């Protein structure tokens, strides 16, 4: 089992509980303070140089990022009625999705990052499960399910794989990641492994070029775009060209972002608050409700007491890549060993029971 125990108290799960608490309440309480016409500026550079222009008419609130999915809002509303994250008799599951919609007007996308945060019913243990985007889900790879079939279908698939039903979904555009990193003035990353990726898609702002990127090992200061490239690269050398390595880089970057958010210069900085408001209203799609924030704040107040583990599903533990690709439309994909998901269910349960 590929898992990391004993992570620092500031870790991936804390990043999202804290940010979600701020974002949810910020939308209702910070909105009157910041005029909607206020320009959001990055502490590093002008945001206009970092992200594509956004059509303000495209957005109407925290739950309304443009999407081609029919009845997405009604599907999420239905999920609210059928799940109860405030029920302390069961674990609380949040499904984090990072989507690869590179520009605001792109109407189709895949989920480039899929992570399930499972918090035990006693709120003392948690496990973050990384699900590779290439896992086969009946007729498609899992990274296509949300776009093609909607949130409930993806919840069904995730439950089948992990044994845990997602109570809530948080869908984040790449721009949100860029904004968050730039909001703290960039981050310092100690890159453990040097690598080159000669096949990196330069598809931000609608480009279709392939470029070569390289990261030296050692301490580096990264702005949002650089950090995004570092976490997105999929075809790097030196063992960095796989989903597991990318998940590890994502973990490293996320840990660093949350540590920097807690620095006094950022925590009490109005510019940081403005960017958080920008993320909440334009870059995040979630079915988290105000009533859910009781749990989020509980976690925020007690984060040092939560034992967090990180579990990555890959070919070293629960998954295999079938040699016969005919049943999978000829695609390289991943499936459960012996088509049996039970070991994954048991692995996750061992961290929260």
Short mmCIF file of C-alpha atoms in Angstrom, two decimals:
data_model
loop_
_atom_site.label_atom_id
_atom_site.label_comp_id
_atom_site.label_asym_id
_atom_site.label_seq_id
_atom_site.Cartn_x
_atom_site.Cartn_y
_atom_site.Cartn_z
CA UNK A 1 0.00 0.00 0.00
CA UNK A 2 1.42 3.34 -1.03
CA UNK A 3 0.67 5.69 1.83
CA UNK A 4 2.36 8.42 3.78
CA UNK A 5 1.92 8.53 7.53
CA UNK A 6 2.94 11.14 10.03
CA UNK A 7 2.55 14.10 7.70
CA UNK A 8 3.06 17.53 9.23
CA UNK A 9 -0.01 18.98 10.91
CA UNK A 10 -0.26 21.46 8.06
CA UNK A 11 -1.20 19.20 5.20
CA UNK A 12 -3.43 18.69 2.22
CA UNK A 13 -6.67 18.09 4.13
CA UNK A 14 -6.13 21.23 6.19
CA UNK A 15 -5.62 23.27 3.04
CA UNK A 16 -9.11 22.52 1.85
CA UNK A 17 -10.94 22.72 5.19
CA UNK A 18 -9.46 26.13 5.89
CA UNK A 19 -9.90 27.51 2.39
CA UNK A 20 -13.44 26.20 2.14
CA UNK A 21 -14.36 27.76 5.46
CA UNK A 22 -12.96 31.07 4.29
CA UNK A 23 -14.50 30.80 0.84
CA UNK A 24 -17.97 29.81 1.98
CA UNK A 25 -18.26 32.45 4.65
CA UNK A 26 -16.28 34.93 2.63
CA UNK A 27 -18.83 34.86 -0.15
CA UNK A 28 -21.59 35.98 2.20
CA UNK A 29 -19.69 38.26 4.57
CA UNK A 30 -16.86 39.67 2.45
CA UNK A 31 -18.97 40.39 -0.62
CA UNK A 32 -20.52 43.59 0.82
CA UNK A 33 -17.04 44.89 1.66
CA UNK A 34 -15.48 44.36 -1.75
CA UNK A 35 -17.17 46.10 -4.62
CA UNK A 36 -17.72 43.75 -7.54
CA UNK A 37 -15.86 46.17 -9.80
CA UNK A 38 -12.72 46.04 -7.66
CA UNK A 39 -9.79 44.74 -9.69
CA UNK A 40 -8.18 41.64 -8.23
CA UNK A 41 -4.42 42.10 -8.31
CA UNK A 42 -1.79 39.48 -7.73
CA UNK A 43 0.94 40.26 -5.19
CA UNK A 44 3.41 39.13 -7.89
CA UNK A 45 2.10 40.62 -11.10
CA UNK A 46 -1.02 41.78 -12.88
CA UNK A 47 -3.59 38.98 -12.96
CA UNK A 48 -4.40 39.82 -16.57
CA UNK A 49 -1.01 38.43 -17.53
CA UNK A 50 -1.62 35.20 -15.66
CA UNK A 51 -5.12 34.16 -16.67
CA UNK A 52 -7.40 34.56 -19.66
CA UNK A 53 -9.99 37.32 -19.67
CA UNK A 54 -13.16 36.27 -17.91
CA UNK A 55 -16.62 37.12 -19.14
CA UNK A 56 -18.30 38.45 -16.01
CA UNK A 57 -21.72 37.46 -17.39
CA UNK A 58 -20.59 33.84 -17.33
CA UNK A 59 -20.62 33.74 -13.54
CA UNK A 60 -23.45 34.42 -11.11
CA UNK A 61 -22.21 32.97 -7.83
CA UNK A 62 -20.22 30.32 -6.06
CA UNK A 63 -22.17 27.40 -7.51
CA UNK A 64 -22.53 28.62 -11.08
CA UNK A 65 -19.30 28.19 -13.05
CA UNK A 66 -20.13 27.54 -16.69
CA UNK A 67 -20.46 23.86 -17.48
CA UNK A 68 -21.79 21.78 -20.38
CA UNK A 69 -23.33 19.25 -18.02
CA UNK A 70 -27.14 19.16 -18.30
CA UNK A 71 -29.00 19.68 -15.02
CA UNK A 72 -25.75 19.85 -13.05
CA UNK A 73 -27.23 22.14 -10.40
CA UNK A 74 -30.32 19.97 -9.93
CA UNK A 75 -28.10 16.90 -9.66
CA UNK A 76 -26.04 18.52 -6.93
CA UNK A 77 -29.20 19.69 -5.16
CA UNK A 78 -30.44 16.12 -5.18
CA UNK A 79 -27.16 14.99 -3.64
CA UNK A 80 -27.59 17.51 -0.83
CA UNK A 81 -30.90 15.92 0.09
CA UNK A 82 -29.54 12.38 -0.01
CA UNK A 83 -26.40 12.94 2.08
CA UNK A 84 -25.88 14.30 5.58
CA UNK A 85 -22.28 15.30 6.33
CA UNK A 86 -23.32 16.55 9.77
CA UNK A 87 -24.18 12.99 10.73
CA UNK A 88 -21.39 12.05 13.14
CA UNK A 89 -22.27 8.37 12.91
CA UNK A 90 -20.47 8.10 9.57
CA UNK A 91 -17.35 9.44 7.86
CA UNK A 92 -17.48 12.77 6.04
CA UNK A 93 -16.27 12.57 2.43
CA UNK A 94 -15.30 15.48 0.18
CA UNK A 95 -14.42 14.82 -3.46
CA UNK A 96 -11.86 17.30 -4.80
CA UNK A 97 -11.76 17.74 -8.58
CA UNK A 98 -9.20 19.79 -10.47
CA UNK A 99 -10.46 20.34 -13.99
CA UNK A 100 -8.37 20.93 -17.08
CA UNK A 101 -10.54 23.67 -18.58
CA UNK A 102 -7.64 25.90 -19.60
CA UNK A 103 -9.70 28.92 -20.62
CA UNK A 104 -12.93 30.44 -19.40
CA UNK A 105 -14.86 29.80 -22.62
CA UNK A 106 -13.92 26.13 -22.93
CA UNK A 107 -17.13 24.09 -22.69
CA UNK A 108 -15.64 20.61 -22.36
CA UNK A 109 -13.07 19.40 -19.86
CA UNK A 110 -11.68 16.43 -17.99
CA UNK A 111 -10.94 16.06 -14.32
CA UNK A 112 -7.16 16.23 -14.15
CA UNK A 113 -7.04 15.77 -10.37
CA UNK A 114 -9.32 13.43 -8.42
CA UNK A 115 -8.81 13.18 -4.66
CA UNK A 116 -11.21 11.92 -2.01
CA UNK A 117 -10.84 13.30 1.50
CA UNK A 118 -12.35 10.89 4.04
CA UNK A 119 -12.67 12.09 7.63
CA UNK A 120 -13.55 9.57 10.32
CA UNK A 121 -16.83 9.86 12.20
CA UNK A 122 -14.99 10.88 15.38
CA UNK A 123 -13.10 13.56 13.38
CA UNK A 124 -9.75 12.29 14.68
CA UNK A 125 -8.44 10.56 11.55
CA UNK A 126 -8.47 11.31 7.85
CA UNK A 127 -7.16 9.81 4.64
CA UNK A 128 -6.65 11.56 1.31
CA UNK A 129 -7.05 9.04 -1.52
CA UNK A 130 -5.57 9.92 -4.90
CA UNK A 131 -7.46 8.27 -7.77
CA UNK A 132 -5.51 8.25 -11.06
CA UNK A 133 -7.26 9.89 -13.97
CA UNK A 134 -6.69 6.78 -16.11
CA UNK A 135 -8.77 4.42 -13.95
CA UNK A 136 -11.36 2.71 -16.15
CA UNK A 137 -14.96 3.42 -15.18
CA UNK A 138 -17.21 1.00 -17.09
CA UNK A 139 -17.19 2.70 -20.52
CA UNK A 140 -14.83 5.67 -20.08
CA UNK A 141 -11.79 6.69 -18.12
CA UNK A 142 -12.81 8.23 -14.82
CA UNK A 143 -11.53 11.67 -15.83
CA UNK A 144 -14.34 11.92 -18.42
CA UNK A 145 -17.27 10.90 -16.22
CA UNK A 146 -18.06 14.27 -14.64
CA UNK A 147 -18.19 16.05 -17.97
CA UNK A 148 -20.10 13.33 -19.81
CA UNK A 149 -22.51 12.05 -17.15
CA UNK A 150 -22.52 14.56 -14.30
CA UNK A 151 -21.62 14.67 -10.59
CA UNK A 152 -23.91 11.88 -9.39
CA UNK A 153 -22.45 9.42 -11.88
CA UNK A 154 -18.94 10.31 -10.71
CA UNK A 155 -19.99 9.88 -7.08
CA UNK A 156 -21.29 6.41 -7.98
CA UNK A 157 -17.96 5.47 -9.57
CA UNK A 158 -15.89 6.85 -6.69
CA UNK A 159 -18.05 4.94 -4.21
CA UNK A 160 -17.53 1.74 -6.19
CA UNK A 161 -13.77 2.23 -6.19
CA UNK A 162 -13.26 3.44 -2.62
CA UNK A 163 -16.25 2.15 -0.69
CA UNK A 164 -16.92 5.72 0.43
CA UNK A 165 -19.81 7.83 -0.88
CA UNK A 166 -18.74 11.46 -1.49
CA UNK A 167 -20.97 13.77 0.55
CA UNK A 168 -19.80 16.90 -1.20
CA UNK A 169 -17.93 17.87 -4.37
CA UNK A 170 -15.53 20.74 -4.87
CA UNK A 171 -14.61 21.43 -8.48
CA UNK A 172 -11.75 23.85 -9.01
CA UNK A 173 -10.49 25.41 -12.24
CA UNK A 174 -6.75 25.61 -12.84
CA UNK A 175 -7.03 29.38 -12.49
CA UNK A 176 -8.04 28.96 -8.82
CA UNK A 177 -4.76 27.18 -8.17
CA UNK A 178 -2.81 29.95 -9.90
CA UNK A 179 -4.68 32.64 -7.97
CA UNK A 180 -4.10 30.89 -4.62
CA UNK A 181 -0.35 30.61 -5.15
CA UNK A 182 -0.05 34.20 -6.33
CA UNK A 183 -2.21 35.38 -3.41
CA UNK A 184 0.56 34.38 -1.00
CA UNK A 185 3.29 35.98 -3.11
CA UNK A 186 4.42 32.75 -4.71
CA UNK A 187 5.83 29.72 -2.94
CA UNK A 188 9.28 28.31 -2.23
CA UNK A 189 9.53 24.66 -3.25
CA UNK A 190 12.48 22.38 -2.55
CA UNK A 191 12.27 20.33 -5.75
CA UNK A 192 13.49 16.83 -4.84
CA UNK A 193 14.04 15.51 -8.37
CA UNK A 194 15.28 17.29 -11.48
CA UNK A 195 13.22 16.49 -14.56
CA UNK A 196 12.48 17.56 -18.12
CA UNK A 197 9.16 17.23 -19.92
CA UNK A 198 9.48 17.68 -23.69
CA UNK A 199 5.76 17.09 -24.24
CA UNK A 200 4.13 19.66 -21.98
CA UNK A 201 0.88 21.07 -23.50
CA UNK A 202 1.09 24.86 -23.66
CA UNK A 203 -2.70 25.04 -23.75
CA UNK A 204 -3.39 27.93 -21.42
CA UNK A 205 -5.23 30.75 -23.22
CA UNK A 206 -6.31 28.40 -25.99
CA UNK A 207 -2.85 27.50 -27.35
CA UNK A 208 -2.21 24.05 -28.79
CA UNK A 209 1.59 24.04 -28.83
CA UNK A 210 3.81 21.46 -27.16
CA UNK A 211 6.75 22.92 -25.26
CA UNK A 212 9.70 21.64 -23.27
CA UNK A 213 9.87 22.45 -19.56
CA UNK A 214 12.60 21.72 -17.05
CA UNK A 215 12.86 21.89 -13.26
CA UNK A 216 16.21 21.79 -11.50
CA UNK A 217 16.44 20.10 -8.12
CA UNK A 218 16.75 22.31 -5.07
CA UNK A 219 15.03 25.36 -3.64
CA UNK A 220 13.01 27.40 -6.14
CA UNK A 221 10.55 30.28 -5.91
CA UNK A 222 7.46 29.67 -8.05
CA UNK A 223 4.61 31.94 -9.04
CA UNK A 224 1.19 30.44 -9.74
CA UNK A 225 1.77 29.56 -13.38
CA UNK A 226 5.12 27.92 -12.64
CA UNK A 227 3.65 25.91 -9.76
CA UNK A 228 0.80 24.81 -12.03
CA UNK A 229 3.26 23.58 -14.66
CA UNK A 230 5.21 21.76 -11.94
CA UNK A 231 2.11 19.93 -10.71
CA UNK A 232 0.56 19.26 -14.14
CA UNK A 233 3.56 17.71 -15.90
CA UNK A 234 2.83 14.10 -16.86
CA UNK A 235 5.75 13.06 -19.08
CA UNK A 236 8.81 14.07 -17.11
CA UNK A 237 12.12 12.23 -17.00
CA UNK A 238 13.80 10.72 -13.91
CA UNK A 239 10.69 8.83 -12.84
CA UNK A 240 8.45 11.91 -12.86
CA UNK A 241 6.35 10.81 -15.84
CA UNK A 242 3.52 9.05 -14.03
CA UNK A 243 0.38 9.78 -12.03
CA UNK A 244 1.98 8.80 -8.73
CA UNK A 245 4.88 11.23 -9.12
CA UNK A 246 2.50 13.98 -10.13
CA UNK A 247 0.31 13.30 -7.08
CA UNK A 248 3.39 13.59 -4.87
CA UNK A 249 4.27 16.95 -6.44
CA UNK A 250 0.71 18.15 -5.91
CA UNK A 251 0.92 17.18 -2.25
CA UNK A 252 4.20 19.06 -1.85
CA UNK A 253 2.82 22.22 -3.44
CA UNK A 254 -0.47 22.14 -1.52
CA UNK A 255 1.31 21.72 1.80
CA UNK A 256 3.46 24.74 0.99
CA UNK A 257 0.51 26.91 -0.06
CA UNK A 258 -1.36 26.36 3.20
CA UNK A 259 1.74 27.01 5.30
CA UNK A 260 2.18 30.31 3.49
CA UNK A 261 -1.48 31.23 3.97
CA UNK A 262 -0.94 31.01 7.73
CA UNK A 263 1.93 33.46 7.72
CA UNK A 264 0.77 36.74 9.32
CA UNK A 265 1.75 38.73 6.23
CA UNK A 266 -0.83 36.75 4.24
CA UNK A 267 -3.43 35.83 6.84
CA UNK A 268 -4.24 39.48 7.57
CA UNK A 269 -3.55 40.86 4.11
CA UNK A 270 -6.56 42.48 2.33
CA UNK A 271 -5.10 41.48 -1.04
CA UNK A 272 -5.19 37.84 0.02
CA UNK A 273 -8.82 38.22 1.09
CA UNK A 274 -9.67 39.75 -2.28
CA UNK A 275 -8.15 36.85 -4.15
CA UNK A 276 -9.98 34.35 -1.94
CA UNK A 277 -13.20 36.16 -2.78
CA UNK A 278 -12.31 35.96 -6.47
CA UNK A 279 -11.71 32.23 -6.18
CA UNK A 280 -14.95 31.64 -4.26
CA UNK A 281 -17.16 33.51 -6.69
CA UNK A 282 -15.59 32.64 -10.03
CA UNK A 283 -13.25 29.67 -9.83
CA UNK A 284 -14.99 27.12 -7.60
CA UNK A 285 -18.08 24.97 -8.11
CA UNK A 286 -19.30 23.21 -4.98
CA UNK A 287 -22.41 21.84 -3.34
CA UNK A 288 -21.11 22.66 0.14
CA UNK A 289 -23.77 24.51 2.11
CA UNK A 290 -23.64 26.92 5.02
CA UNK A 291 -24.80 24.14 7.33
CA UNK A 292 -21.75 22.10 6.31
CA UNK A 293 -19.39 24.77 7.56
CA UNK A 294 -19.98 23.61 11.13
CA UNK A 295 -17.85 20.60 10.29
CA UNK A 296 -15.31 22.68 8.41
CA UNK A 297 -14.79 25.04 11.32
CA UNK A 298 -14.66 22.13 13.73
CA UNK A 299 -11.85 20.67 11.64
CA UNK A 300 -10.16 24.04 11.41
CA UNK A 301 -10.15 24.47 15.18
CA UNK A 302 -8.92 20.94 15.83
CA UNK A 303 -6.65 20.31 12.85
CA UNK A 304 -3.59 19.56 14.99
CA UNK A 305 -5.47 16.65 16.53
CA UNK A 306 -6.33 15.02 13.20
CA UNK A 307 -4.05 12.18 12.09
CA UNK A 308 -3.88 12.43 8.31
CA UNK A 309 -2.69 9.75 5.91
CA UNK A 310 -2.23 9.93 2.15
CA UNK A 311 -3.09 6.95 -0.02
CA UNK A 312 -2.23 6.81 -3.72
CA UNK A 313 -3.85 4.10 -5.82
CA UNK A 314 -1.32 2.81 -8.35
CA UNK A 315 0.25 -0.29 -9.85
CA UNK A 316 2.41 -0.88 -6.77
CA UNK A 317 -0.65 -1.73 -4.71
CA UNK A 318 -4.24 -2.03 -5.93
CA UNK A 319 -4.18 -1.39 -9.68
CA UNK A 320 -2.92 -3.01 -12.88
CA UNK A 321 -2.67 -1.87 -16.48
CA UNK A 322 -4.24 -4.55 -18.71
CA UNK A 323 -2.08 -5.73 -21.60
CA UNK A 324 -5.15 -6.40 -23.75
CA UNK A 325 -6.58 -2.95 -24.43
CA UNK A 326 -9.37 -4.10 -26.72
CA UNK A 327 -12.10 -3.94 -24.03
CA UNK A 328 -10.98 -0.38 -23.24
CA UNK A 329 -11.27 1.16 -26.70
CA UNK A 330 -7.55 0.62 -27.23
CA UNK A 331 -6.66 3.08 -24.48
CA UNK A 332 -3.96 2.68 -21.85
CA UNK A 333 -5.88 2.44 -18.62
CA UNK A 334 -5.85 1.15 -15.05
CA UNK A 335 -8.20 -1.34 -13.42
CA UNK A 336 -8.44 -2.99 -10.01
CA UNK A 337 -6.35 -6.12 -9.57
CA UNK A 338 -8.55 -9.16 -10.25
CA UNK A 339 -11.36 -6.62 -10.86
CA UNK A 340 -11.77 -6.54 -7.09
CA UNK A 341 -12.17 -3.21 -5.30
CA UNK A 342 -12.54 -4.73 -1.83
CA UNK A 343 -8.83 -4.36 -0.92
CA UNK A 344 -9.11 -0.63 -1.68
CA UNK A 345 -12.20 -0.36 0.53
CA UNK A 346 -10.38 -2.15 3.33
CA UNK A 347 -7.26 -0.03 2.90
CA UNK A 348 -9.17 3.23 3.28
CA UNK A 349 -11.27 1.88 6.14
CA UNK A 350 -8.14 0.88 8.06
CA UNK A 351 -7.20 4.56 8.41
CA UNK A 352 -10.55 5.80 9.70
CA UNK A 353 -11.86 2.96 11.89
#
